[in-house]
Amino acid sequence: MKIGVLAIQGSVKEHKAALAACGAEVLEVRVPDDLTRVAALVIPGGESTTIRKLMKLTGLDKALADRIRGGMPVYGTCAGAILLEDFMDIEVERNAYGRQMDSFEAEIKIFKGKSFNAIFIRAPKILKTSKGVEILAKYGKEVIMCRQGNILVSSFHPELTSDLRVHKYFLKMIDGQVPSEKC
Ligand code: GLN
């Protein structure tokens, strides 16, 4: 079973390294044909407008939409979360932390209260989540990681730390070991 990393732009090699460190077999996904070879996909942080544009050029946007609607597990970090907003009952605002807080690190609470050092880079805010969305991490009162069925998003970048807990969670999600509490 191969896990894809969308390799258009952004923190591609960091996600590949994190998944490999968890023991996963990783494949870079650039065109629709690549997507047929993977069981799940990670969408890295980067610039969502650029990623969106380039996905459209190759038709990867439509192929990915079909796979997501078909239940393929997908995890989006930061820009990736912005791209996945369309598939979830959440509302996301780009670049929503003020200028001073453009990029920052913070100790956050993850998986029901455990500490995690989270890195935010011009991060979006997850403003609203509907009832069907499971909240997995918060920064203060703000939701920064959540899941709806097969879709996982975080506004921070676990791939930029050596903490593998989020990637391990995603791999468990792929294996069906952590069913969403909201399903
Ligand atoms: N600000 C970027 C965007 O809007 C996201 C930043 C990131 O992924 N680190 O796409």
Short mmCIF file of N, CA and C and ligand atoms in Angstrom, two decimals:
data_model
loop_
_atom_site.label_atom_id
_atom_site.label_comp_id
_atom_site.label_asym_id
_atom_site.label_seq_id
_atom_site.Cartn_x
_atom_site.Cartn_y
_atom_site.Cartn_z
N MET A 1 0.84 -1.20 0.00
CA MET A 1 0.00 0.00 0.00
C MET A 1 0.88 1.26 0.00
N LYS A 2 0.66 2.09 -1.01
CA LYS A 2 1.47 3.31 -1.11
C LYS A 2 0.68 4.53 -0.66
N ILE A 3 1.39 5.43 0.01
CA ILE A 3 0.78 6.69 0.42
C ILE A 3 1.33 7.79 -0.48
N GLY A 4 0.45 8.55 -1.10
CA GLY A 4 0.88 9.62 -1.99
C GLY A 4 1.12 10.92 -1.23
N VAL A 5 2.08 11.70 -1.76
CA VAL A 5 2.24 13.08 -1.28
C VAL A 5 2.10 13.96 -2.52
N LEU A 6 1.17 14.87 -2.48
CA LEU A 6 0.98 15.77 -3.61
C LEU A 6 2.26 16.59 -3.78
N ALA A 7 2.91 16.41 -4.95
CA ALA A 7 4.26 16.96 -5.11
C ALA A 7 4.28 18.09 -6.14
N ILE A 8 3.46 19.08 -5.90
CA ILE A 8 3.40 20.22 -6.82
C ILE A 8 4.23 21.36 -6.27
N GLN A 9 4.09 21.60 -4.99
CA GLN A 9 4.76 22.74 -4.36
C GLN A 9 4.62 22.60 -2.86
N GLY A 10 5.55 23.19 -2.11
CA GLY A 10 5.42 23.22 -0.66
C GLY A 10 6.24 22.16 0.06
N SER A 11 5.79 21.79 1.27
CA SER A 11 6.59 20.93 2.16
C SER A 11 6.47 19.45 1.79
N VAL A 12 6.82 19.16 0.53
CA VAL A 12 6.70 17.80 -0.01
C VAL A 12 7.72 16.86 0.64
N LYS A 13 8.99 17.27 0.61
CA LYS A 13 10.02 16.34 1.10
C LYS A 13 9.89 16.11 2.61
N GLU A 14 9.40 17.09 3.32
CA GLU A 14 9.22 16.93 4.77
C GLU A 14 8.12 15.90 5.07
N HIS A 15 7.02 15.97 4.30
CA HIS A 15 5.97 14.96 4.51
C HIS A 15 6.44 13.57 4.10
N LYS A 16 7.20 13.51 3.00
CA LYS A 16 7.73 12.21 2.56
C LYS A 16 8.61 11.61 3.65
N ALA A 17 9.46 12.45 4.24
CA ALA A 17 10.37 11.98 5.28
C ALA A 17 9.60 11.51 6.51
N ALA A 18 8.57 12.27 6.90
CA ALA A 18 7.79 11.89 8.08
C ALA A 18 7.07 10.56 7.85
N LEU A 19 6.47 10.40 6.67
CA LEU A 19 5.76 9.15 6.37
C LEU A 19 6.74 7.98 6.31
N ALA A 20 7.89 8.22 5.68
CA ALA A 20 8.90 7.15 5.59
C ALA A 20 9.38 6.77 6.99
N ALA A 21 9.54 7.78 7.86
CA ALA A 21 9.98 7.49 9.24
C ALA A 21 8.94 6.66 9.99
N CYS A 22 7.69 6.75 9.54
CA CYS A 22 6.63 5.91 10.16
C CYS A 22 6.57 4.53 9.51
N GLY A 23 7.42 4.32 8.52
CA GLY A 23 7.46 3.00 7.87
C GLY A 23 6.57 2.88 6.65
N ALA A 24 6.04 4.00 6.15
CA ALA A 24 5.14 3.94 4.99
C ALA A 24 5.92 3.97 3.68
N GLU A 25 5.32 3.38 2.66
CA GLU A 25 5.89 3.47 1.31
C GLU A 25 5.25 4.68 0.64
N VAL A 26 6.09 5.58 0.15
CA VAL A 26 5.58 6.88 -0.29
C VAL A 26 5.77 7.07 -1.79
N LEU A 27 4.81 7.70 -2.43
CA LEU A 27 4.90 8.00 -3.86
C LEU A 27 4.52 9.45 -4.10
N GLU A 28 5.29 10.14 -4.93
CA GLU A 28 4.93 11.53 -5.26
C GLU A 28 3.79 11.53 -6.27
N VAL A 29 2.82 12.39 -6.04
CA VAL A 29 1.66 12.48 -6.94
C VAL A 29 1.67 13.84 -7.63
N ARG A 30 1.75 13.82 -8.97
CA ARG A 30 1.74 15.07 -9.74
C ARG A 30 0.61 15.12 -10.76
N VAL A 31 0.28 13.96 -11.31
CA VAL A 31 -0.74 13.90 -12.37
C VAL A 31 -1.77 12.83 -12.01
N PRO A 32 -2.95 12.86 -12.66
CA PRO A 32 -4.02 11.92 -12.29
C PRO A 32 -3.57 10.45 -12.28
N ASP A 33 -2.69 10.09 -13.22
CA ASP A 33 -2.24 8.70 -13.27
C ASP A 33 -1.53 8.27 -11.98
N ASP A 34 -0.77 9.19 -11.39
CA ASP A 34 -0.08 8.87 -10.12
C ASP A 34 -1.09 8.52 -9.03
N LEU A 35 -2.20 9.23 -9.08
CA LEU A 35 -3.21 9.06 -8.02
C LEU A 35 -3.82 7.66 -8.02
N THR A 36 -3.82 7.04 -9.19
CA THR A 36 -4.40 5.68 -9.27
C THR A 36 -3.52 4.67 -8.51
N ARG A 37 -2.29 5.05 -8.21
CA ARG A 37 -1.34 4.11 -7.57
C ARG A 37 -1.29 4.24 -6.06
N VAL A 38 -2.05 5.16 -5.48
CA VAL A 38 -1.94 5.36 -4.03
C VAL A 38 -3.26 5.05 -3.31
N ALA A 39 -3.11 4.67 -2.04
CA ALA A 39 -4.29 4.34 -1.23
C ALA A 39 -4.77 5.54 -0.43
N ALA A 40 -3.91 6.55 -0.34
CA ALA A 40 -4.23 7.73 0.46
C ALA A 40 -3.33 8.87 0.00
N LEU A 41 -3.65 10.09 0.39
CA LEU A 41 -2.85 11.23 -0.08
C LEU A 41 -2.66 12.26 1.01
N VAL A 42 -1.42 12.82 1.05
CA VAL A 42 -1.15 13.97 1.91
C VAL A 42 -0.98 15.20 1.02
N ILE A 43 -1.66 16.27 1.39
CA ILE A 43 -1.51 17.53 0.65
C ILE A 43 -0.70 18.48 1.54
N PRO A 44 0.51 18.83 1.11
CA PRO A 44 1.40 19.62 1.97
C PRO A 44 0.96 21.07 2.11
N GLY A 45 1.67 21.76 3.02
CA GLY A 45 1.52 23.20 3.09
C GLY A 45 2.29 23.82 1.95
N GLY A 46 1.97 25.04 1.63
CA GLY A 46 2.60 25.74 0.52
C GLY A 46 1.76 26.95 0.20
N GLU A 47 1.45 27.12 -1.06
CA GLU A 47 0.58 28.24 -1.44
C GLU A 47 -0.64 27.65 -2.13
N SER A 48 -1.78 27.75 -1.47
CA SER A 48 -2.97 27.05 -1.97
C SER A 48 -3.38 27.51 -3.37
N THR A 49 -3.20 28.81 -3.67
CA THR A 49 -3.61 29.31 -5.00
C THR A 49 -2.76 28.66 -6.09
N THR A 50 -1.46 28.54 -5.83
CA THR A 50 -0.55 27.93 -6.82
C THR A 50 -0.88 26.45 -6.99
N ILE A 51 -1.05 25.77 -5.87
CA ILE A 51 -1.33 24.32 -5.94
C ILE A 51 -2.64 24.08 -6.70
N ARG A 52 -3.64 24.89 -6.37
CA ARG A 52 -4.96 24.76 -7.02
C ARG A 52 -4.85 24.94 -8.54
N LYS A 53 -4.11 25.99 -8.93
CA LYS A 53 -3.95 26.31 -10.35
C LYS A 53 -3.27 25.16 -11.09
N LEU A 54 -2.21 24.65 -10.51
CA LEU A 54 -1.45 23.60 -11.20
C LEU A 54 -2.21 22.27 -11.23
N MET A 55 -3.03 22.04 -10.21
CA MET A 55 -3.84 20.81 -10.21
C MET A 55 -4.89 20.86 -11.32
N LYS A 56 -5.38 22.04 -11.56
CA LYS A 56 -6.40 22.23 -12.60
C LYS A 56 -5.82 21.94 -13.98
N LEU A 57 -4.59 22.40 -14.18
CA LEU A 57 -3.93 22.23 -15.49
C LEU A 57 -3.83 20.77 -15.91
N THR A 58 -3.59 19.89 -14.95
CA THR A 58 -3.40 18.47 -15.29
C THR A 58 -4.67 17.65 -15.12
N GLY A 59 -5.71 18.27 -14.59
CA GLY A 59 -6.94 17.52 -14.33
C GLY A 59 -6.89 16.76 -13.00
N LEU A 60 -5.81 17.01 -12.24
CA LEU A 60 -5.67 16.32 -10.96
C LEU A 60 -6.76 16.77 -9.98
N ASP A 61 -7.24 17.98 -10.14
CA ASP A 61 -8.30 18.48 -9.24
C ASP A 61 -9.55 17.59 -9.31
N LYS A 62 -9.94 17.25 -10.55
CA LYS A 62 -11.16 16.42 -10.71
C LYS A 62 -10.91 14.99 -10.26
N ALA A 63 -9.75 14.46 -10.63
CA ALA A 63 -9.41 13.08 -10.23
C ALA A 63 -9.38 12.97 -8.71
N LEU A 64 -8.83 13.98 -8.07
CA LEU A 64 -8.74 13.95 -6.60
C LEU A 64 -10.13 14.08 -5.97
N ALA A 65 -10.94 14.95 -6.52
CA ALA A 65 -12.31 15.10 -5.99
C ALA A 65 -13.05 13.76 -6.05
N ASP A 66 -12.90 13.05 -7.17
CA ASP A 66 -13.56 11.74 -7.31
C ASP A 66 -13.06 10.76 -6.24
N ARG A 67 -11.73 10.73 -6.04
CA ARG A 67 -11.17 9.80 -5.05
C ARG A 67 -11.63 10.15 -3.64
N ILE A 68 -11.65 11.44 -3.32
CA ILE A 68 -12.05 11.85 -1.97
C ILE A 68 -13.51 11.47 -1.75
N ARG A 69 -14.34 11.75 -2.75
CA ARG A 69 -15.76 11.40 -2.61
C ARG A 69 -15.95 9.89 -2.56
N GLY A 70 -15.01 9.16 -3.14
CA GLY A 70 -15.05 7.70 -3.09
C GLY A 70 -14.51 7.13 -1.78
N GLY A 71 -14.04 8.01 -0.89
CA GLY A 71 -13.63 7.56 0.45
C GLY A 71 -12.14 7.46 0.68
N MET A 72 -11.32 7.88 -0.31
CA MET A 72 -9.87 7.79 -0.08
C MET A 72 -9.45 8.69 1.08
N PRO A 73 -8.66 8.16 2.03
CA PRO A 73 -8.19 9.00 3.13
C PRO A 73 -7.25 10.09 2.62
N VAL A 74 -7.43 11.29 3.12
CA VAL A 74 -6.61 12.40 2.68
C VAL A 74 -6.33 13.31 3.87
N TYR A 75 -5.08 13.81 3.92
CA TYR A 75 -4.68 14.69 5.01
C TYR A 75 -4.06 15.96 4.43
N GLY A 76 -4.61 17.10 4.78
CA GLY A 76 -4.09 18.38 4.29
C GLY A 76 -3.53 19.22 5.41
N THR A 77 -2.28 19.70 5.23
CA THR A 77 -1.69 20.62 6.22
C THR A 77 -1.70 22.03 5.64
N CYS A 78 -2.22 22.94 6.40
CA CYS A 78 -2.17 24.37 6.09
C CYS A 78 -2.78 24.67 4.71
N ALA A 79 -1.97 24.91 3.66
CA ALA A 79 -2.56 25.14 2.34
C ALA A 79 -3.41 23.93 1.95
N GLY A 80 -2.95 22.75 2.34
CA GLY A 80 -3.71 21.52 2.06
C GLY A 80 -5.08 21.55 2.72
N ALA A 81 -5.14 22.13 3.92
CA ALA A 81 -6.43 22.25 4.62
C ALA A 81 -7.36 23.20 3.86
N ILE A 82 -6.77 24.25 3.29
CA ILE A 82 -7.57 25.21 2.52
C ILE A 82 -8.18 24.50 1.30
N LEU A 83 -7.37 23.66 0.66
CA LEU A 83 -7.85 22.94 -0.52
C LEU A 83 -8.93 21.91 -0.18
N LEU A 84 -8.90 21.41 1.05
CA LEU A 84 -9.88 20.38 1.44
C LEU A 84 -11.17 20.96 2.03
N GLU A 85 -11.18 22.25 2.24
CA GLU A 85 -12.38 22.89 2.81
C GLU A 85 -13.64 22.54 2.01
N ASP A 86 -13.48 22.50 0.68
CA ASP A 86 -14.63 22.22 -0.20
C ASP A 86 -15.29 20.87 0.06
N PHE A 87 -14.54 19.96 0.69
CA PHE A 87 -15.06 18.60 0.88
C PHE A 87 -15.58 18.36 2.29
N MET A 88 -15.48 19.40 3.13
CA MET A 88 -15.86 19.22 4.54
C MET A 88 -16.88 20.28 4.95
N ASP A 89 -17.54 20.01 6.08
CA ASP A 89 -18.45 21.01 6.64
C ASP A 89 -17.69 21.91 7.60
N ILE A 90 -16.71 22.62 7.04
CA ILE A 90 -15.94 23.57 7.85
C ILE A 90 -15.80 24.88 7.08
N GLU A 91 -15.46 25.92 7.81
CA GLU A 91 -15.20 27.19 7.13
C GLU A 91 -13.78 27.62 7.49
N VAL A 92 -13.00 27.90 6.46
CA VAL A 92 -11.58 28.21 6.66
C VAL A 92 -11.30 29.61 6.12
N GLU A 93 -10.49 30.36 6.87
CA GLU A 93 -10.07 31.67 6.36
C GLU A 93 -8.55 31.68 6.18
N ARG A 94 -8.12 32.01 4.96
CA ARG A 94 -6.68 32.01 4.66
C ARG A 94 -5.97 33.13 5.41
N ASN A 95 -4.72 32.90 5.72
CA ASN A 95 -3.83 33.93 6.30
C ASN A 95 -4.51 34.70 7.44
N ALA A 96 -5.18 33.96 8.30
CA ALA A 96 -6.09 34.62 9.24
C ALA A 96 -5.43 35.08 10.54
N TYR A 97 -4.18 34.67 10.76
CA TYR A 97 -3.48 35.17 11.95
C TYR A 97 -2.84 36.50 11.54
N GLY A 98 -2.89 37.49 12.44
CA GLY A 98 -2.41 38.84 12.08
C GLY A 98 -0.95 38.85 11.68
N ARG A 99 -0.46 39.97 11.21
CA ARG A 99 0.90 40.07 10.69
C ARG A 99 1.97 39.66 11.71
N GLN A 100 1.76 40.13 12.94
CA GLN A 100 2.74 39.82 13.98
C GLN A 100 2.83 38.33 14.25
N MET A 101 1.68 37.67 14.04
CA MET A 101 1.60 36.23 14.32
C MET A 101 1.69 35.43 13.03
N ASP A 102 2.15 36.08 11.97
CA ASP A 102 2.25 35.45 10.66
C ASP A 102 2.74 34.01 10.75
N SER A 103 3.87 33.84 11.45
CA SER A 103 4.44 32.52 11.63
C SER A 103 4.86 32.40 13.09
N PHE A 104 4.51 31.31 13.71
CA PHE A 104 4.83 31.15 15.13
C PHE A 104 4.77 29.68 15.53
N GLU A 105 5.38 29.43 16.68
CA GLU A 105 5.34 28.09 17.24
C GLU A 105 4.56 28.16 18.53
N ALA A 106 3.80 27.15 18.84
CA ALA A 106 3.05 27.17 20.09
C ALA A 106 2.86 25.76 20.62
N GLU A 107 2.82 25.68 21.94
CA GLU A 107 2.50 24.38 22.53
C GLU A 107 0.98 24.27 22.53
N ILE A 108 0.50 23.25 21.87
CA ILE A 108 -0.96 23.11 21.72
C ILE A 108 -1.42 21.80 22.35
N LYS A 109 -2.72 21.65 22.39
CA LYS A 109 -3.29 20.40 22.94
C LYS A 109 -3.82 19.56 21.79
N ILE A 110 -3.40 18.32 21.79
CA ILE A 110 -3.79 17.44 20.69
C ILE A 110 -4.35 16.14 21.25
N PHE A 111 -5.18 15.45 20.44
CA PHE A 111 -5.72 14.15 20.83
C PHE A 111 -6.17 14.14 22.29
N LYS A 112 -7.13 14.96 22.60
CA LYS A 112 -7.72 15.00 23.94
C LYS A 112 -6.73 15.41 25.03
N GLY A 113 -6.02 16.51 24.79
CA GLY A 113 -5.26 17.12 25.87
C GLY A 113 -3.77 16.88 25.94
N LYS A 114 -3.22 16.13 24.99
CA LYS A 114 -1.76 15.91 25.03
C LYS A 114 -1.04 17.10 24.40
N SER A 115 0.19 17.39 24.90
CA SER A 115 0.93 18.55 24.37
C SER A 115 1.62 18.22 23.06
N PHE A 116 1.74 19.25 22.24
CA PHE A 116 2.39 19.10 20.93
C PHE A 116 2.95 20.45 20.55
N ASN A 117 4.18 20.47 20.03
CA ASN A 117 4.76 21.74 19.59
C ASN A 117 4.36 21.98 18.12
N ALA A 118 3.48 22.95 17.93
CA ALA A 118 2.91 23.15 16.59
C ALA A 118 3.54 24.37 15.91
N ILE A 119 3.84 24.22 14.62
CA ILE A 119 4.42 25.32 13.84
C ILE A 119 3.35 25.84 12.86
N PHE A 120 3.12 27.13 12.95
CA PHE A 120 2.12 27.77 12.08
C PHE A 120 2.86 28.73 11.13
N ILE A 121 2.60 28.63 9.84
CA ILE A 121 3.23 29.53 8.87
C ILE A 121 2.13 30.14 8.00
N ARG A 122 1.89 31.41 8.21
CA ARG A 122 0.79 32.10 7.49
C ARG A 122 -0.44 31.17 7.43
N ALA A 123 -0.79 30.72 8.59
CA ALA A 123 -1.79 29.65 8.69
C ALA A 123 -3.21 30.15 8.49
N PRO A 124 -4.07 29.26 8.02
CA PRO A 124 -5.50 29.59 7.97
C PRO A 124 -6.13 29.36 9.34
N LYS A 125 -7.28 29.95 9.54
CA LYS A 125 -8.05 29.62 10.74
C LYS A 125 -9.24 28.76 10.33
N ILE A 126 -9.52 27.77 11.16
CA ILE A 126 -10.73 26.97 10.93
C ILE A 126 -11.80 27.67 11.77
N LEU A 127 -12.65 28.42 11.11
CA LEU A 127 -13.58 29.30 11.83
C LEU A 127 -14.80 28.55 12.35
N LYS A 128 -15.28 27.61 11.52
CA LYS A 128 -16.50 26.89 11.93
C LYS A 128 -16.36 25.42 11.62
N THR A 129 -16.90 24.61 12.49
CA THR A 129 -16.97 23.17 12.20
C THR A 129 -18.40 22.72 12.51
N SER A 130 -18.96 21.92 11.63
CA SER A 130 -20.33 21.45 11.89
C SER A 130 -20.29 20.23 12.82
N LYS A 131 -21.47 19.75 13.15
CA LYS A 131 -21.59 18.65 14.13
C LYS A 131 -20.86 17.37 13.72
N GLY A 132 -20.79 17.15 12.42
CA GLY A 132 -20.17 15.91 11.93
C GLY A 132 -18.66 15.93 11.91
N VAL A 133 -18.08 17.01 12.42
CA VAL A 133 -16.62 17.16 12.35
C VAL A 133 -16.02 16.88 13.73
N GLU A 134 -15.04 15.99 13.75
CA GLU A 134 -14.38 15.62 15.02
C GLU A 134 -13.18 16.55 15.25
N ILE A 135 -13.17 17.18 16.40
CA ILE A 135 -12.08 18.11 16.71
C ILE A 135 -10.95 17.36 17.39
N LEU A 136 -9.74 17.45 16.81
CA LEU A 136 -8.61 16.66 17.33
C LEU A 136 -7.56 17.51 18.01
N ALA A 137 -7.52 18.81 17.72
CA ALA A 137 -6.55 19.67 18.40
C ALA A 137 -7.05 21.11 18.43
N LYS A 138 -6.65 21.78 19.51
CA LYS A 138 -7.04 23.19 19.67
C LYS A 138 -5.84 24.02 20.08
N TYR A 139 -5.85 25.28 19.68
CA TYR A 139 -4.88 26.27 20.15
C TYR A 139 -5.72 27.32 20.86
N GLY A 140 -5.67 27.31 22.18
CA GLY A 140 -6.62 28.14 22.92
C GLY A 140 -8.02 27.64 22.62
N LYS A 141 -8.84 28.53 22.12
CA LYS A 141 -10.22 28.11 21.80
C LYS A 141 -10.36 27.69 20.34
N GLU A 142 -9.27 27.90 19.57
CA GLU A 142 -9.40 27.67 18.13
C GLU A 142 -9.12 26.23 17.71
N VAL A 143 -9.96 25.76 16.82
CA VAL A 143 -9.76 24.42 16.26
C VAL A 143 -8.60 24.50 15.27
N ILE A 144 -7.61 23.63 15.42
CA ILE A 144 -6.47 23.67 14.50
C ILE A 144 -6.23 22.31 13.82
N MET A 145 -7.01 21.34 14.24
CA MET A 145 -6.93 20.04 13.56
C MET A 145 -8.29 19.36 13.72
N CYS A 146 -8.81 18.85 12.62
CA CYS A 146 -10.11 18.17 12.71
C CYS A 146 -10.25 17.15 11.60
N ARG A 147 -11.27 16.34 11.76
CA ARG A 147 -11.47 15.24 10.82
C ARG A 147 -12.96 15.07 10.52
N GLN A 148 -13.24 14.83 9.28
CA GLN A 148 -14.61 14.45 8.92
C GLN A 148 -14.51 13.20 8.06
N GLY A 149 -14.86 12.07 8.64
CA GLY A 149 -14.77 10.78 7.93
C GLY A 149 -13.36 10.51 7.46
N ASN A 150 -13.18 10.47 6.13
CA ASN A 150 -11.87 10.13 5.55
C ASN A 150 -10.95 11.34 5.37
N ILE A 151 -11.40 12.51 5.83
CA ILE A 151 -10.61 13.74 5.58
C ILE A 151 -10.08 14.32 6.89
N LEU A 152 -8.75 14.53 6.91
CA LEU A 152 -8.08 15.09 8.09
C LEU A 152 -7.40 16.40 7.67
N VAL A 153 -7.53 17.43 8.47
CA VAL A 153 -6.83 18.69 8.17
C VAL A 153 -6.21 19.26 9.44
N SER A 154 -5.07 19.96 9.23
CA SER A 154 -4.50 20.72 10.34
C SER A 154 -4.00 22.05 9.79
N SER A 155 -4.13 23.10 10.59
CA SER A 155 -3.66 24.40 10.13
C SER A 155 -2.17 24.57 10.44
N PHE A 156 -1.59 23.63 11.20
CA PHE A 156 -0.16 23.68 11.51
C PHE A 156 0.58 22.59 10.74
N HIS A 157 1.91 22.57 10.92
CA HIS A 157 2.78 21.72 10.10
C HIS A 157 3.52 20.68 10.93
N PRO A 158 2.93 19.53 11.21
CA PRO A 158 3.68 18.50 11.96
C PRO A 158 4.88 17.97 11.18
N GLU A 159 4.84 18.13 9.85
CA GLU A 159 5.96 17.63 9.02
C GLU A 159 7.24 18.43 9.23
N LEU A 160 7.14 19.59 9.88
CA LEU A 160 8.32 20.41 10.12
C LEU A 160 8.94 20.15 11.50
N THR A 161 8.38 19.17 12.21
CA THR A 161 8.96 18.77 13.50
C THR A 161 9.33 17.29 13.40
N SER A 162 9.98 16.78 14.44
CA SER A 162 10.29 15.34 14.39
C SER A 162 9.23 14.52 15.10
N ASP A 163 8.17 15.18 15.52
CA ASP A 163 7.07 14.50 16.22
C ASP A 163 6.16 13.83 15.17
N LEU A 164 6.10 12.51 15.23
CA LEU A 164 5.39 11.77 14.17
C LEU A 164 3.94 11.42 14.53
N ARG A 165 3.46 11.93 15.67
CA ARG A 165 2.15 11.46 16.14
C ARG A 165 1.01 11.72 15.15
N VAL A 166 1.05 12.86 14.47
CA VAL A 166 -0.05 13.16 13.54
C VAL A 166 0.01 12.25 12.31
N HIS A 167 1.21 12.06 11.78
CA HIS A 167 1.35 11.16 10.63
C HIS A 167 0.97 9.73 11.02
N LYS A 168 1.33 9.34 12.25
CA LYS A 168 0.96 7.99 12.71
C LYS A 168 -0.56 7.87 12.82
N TYR A 169 -1.20 8.92 13.29
CA TYR A 169 -2.66 8.93 13.37
C TYR A 169 -3.26 8.75 11.97
N PHE A 170 -2.70 9.49 11.00
CA PHE A 170 -3.23 9.39 9.63
C PHE A 170 -3.05 7.96 9.10
N LEU A 171 -1.91 7.37 9.36
CA LEU A 171 -1.68 5.99 8.89
C LEU A 171 -2.66 5.02 9.55
N LYS A 172 -2.97 5.26 10.81
CA LYS A 172 -3.97 4.42 11.49
C LYS A 172 -5.36 4.63 10.90
N MET A 173 -5.62 5.87 10.54
CA MET A 173 -6.90 6.21 9.91
C MET A 173 -7.04 5.43 8.59
N ILE A 174 -5.95 5.35 7.83
CA ILE A 174 -5.95 4.63 6.55
C ILE A 174 -6.24 3.15 6.79
N ASP A 175 -5.66 2.62 7.83
CA ASP A 175 -5.85 1.21 8.18
C ASP A 175 -7.20 0.92 8.81
N GLY A 176 -7.96 1.97 9.08
CA GLY A 176 -9.26 1.78 9.71
C GLY A 176 -9.15 1.53 11.22
N GLN A 177 -7.98 1.83 11.80
CA GLN A 177 -7.80 1.56 13.24
C GLN A 177 -8.40 2.65 14.13
N VAL A 178 -8.60 3.85 13.55
CA VAL A 178 -9.20 4.91 14.35
C VAL A 178 -10.44 5.47 13.63
N PRO A 179 -11.55 4.75 13.76
CA PRO A 179 -12.77 5.25 13.12
C PRO A 179 -13.14 6.62 13.69
N SER A 180 -13.66 7.49 12.86
CA SER A 180 -14.05 8.79 13.35
C SER A 180 -15.16 8.63 14.37
N GLU A 181 -15.03 9.35 15.47
CA GLU A 181 -16.05 9.26 16.52
C GLU A 181 -17.39 9.82 16.05
N LYS A 182 -17.36 10.58 14.97
CA LYS A 182 -18.59 11.22 14.49
C LYS A 182 -19.27 10.42 13.40
N CYS A 183 -18.69 9.27 13.03
CA CYS A 183 -19.32 8.49 11.94
C CYS A 183 -20.37 7.53 12.50
N1 GLN B 1 -0.88 31.11 3.34
C1 GLN B 1 -0.87 29.93 2.54
C2 GLN B 1 -2.13 29.83 1.68
O1 GLN B 1 -2.98 30.60 1.82
C3 GLN B 1 -0.79 28.70 3.42
C4 GLN B 1 0.52 28.70 4.14
C5 GLN B 1 1.08 27.36 4.42
O2 GLN B 1 0.68 26.35 3.87
N2 GLN B 1 2.06 27.34 5.27
O3 GLN B 1 -2.21 28.98 0.86
#
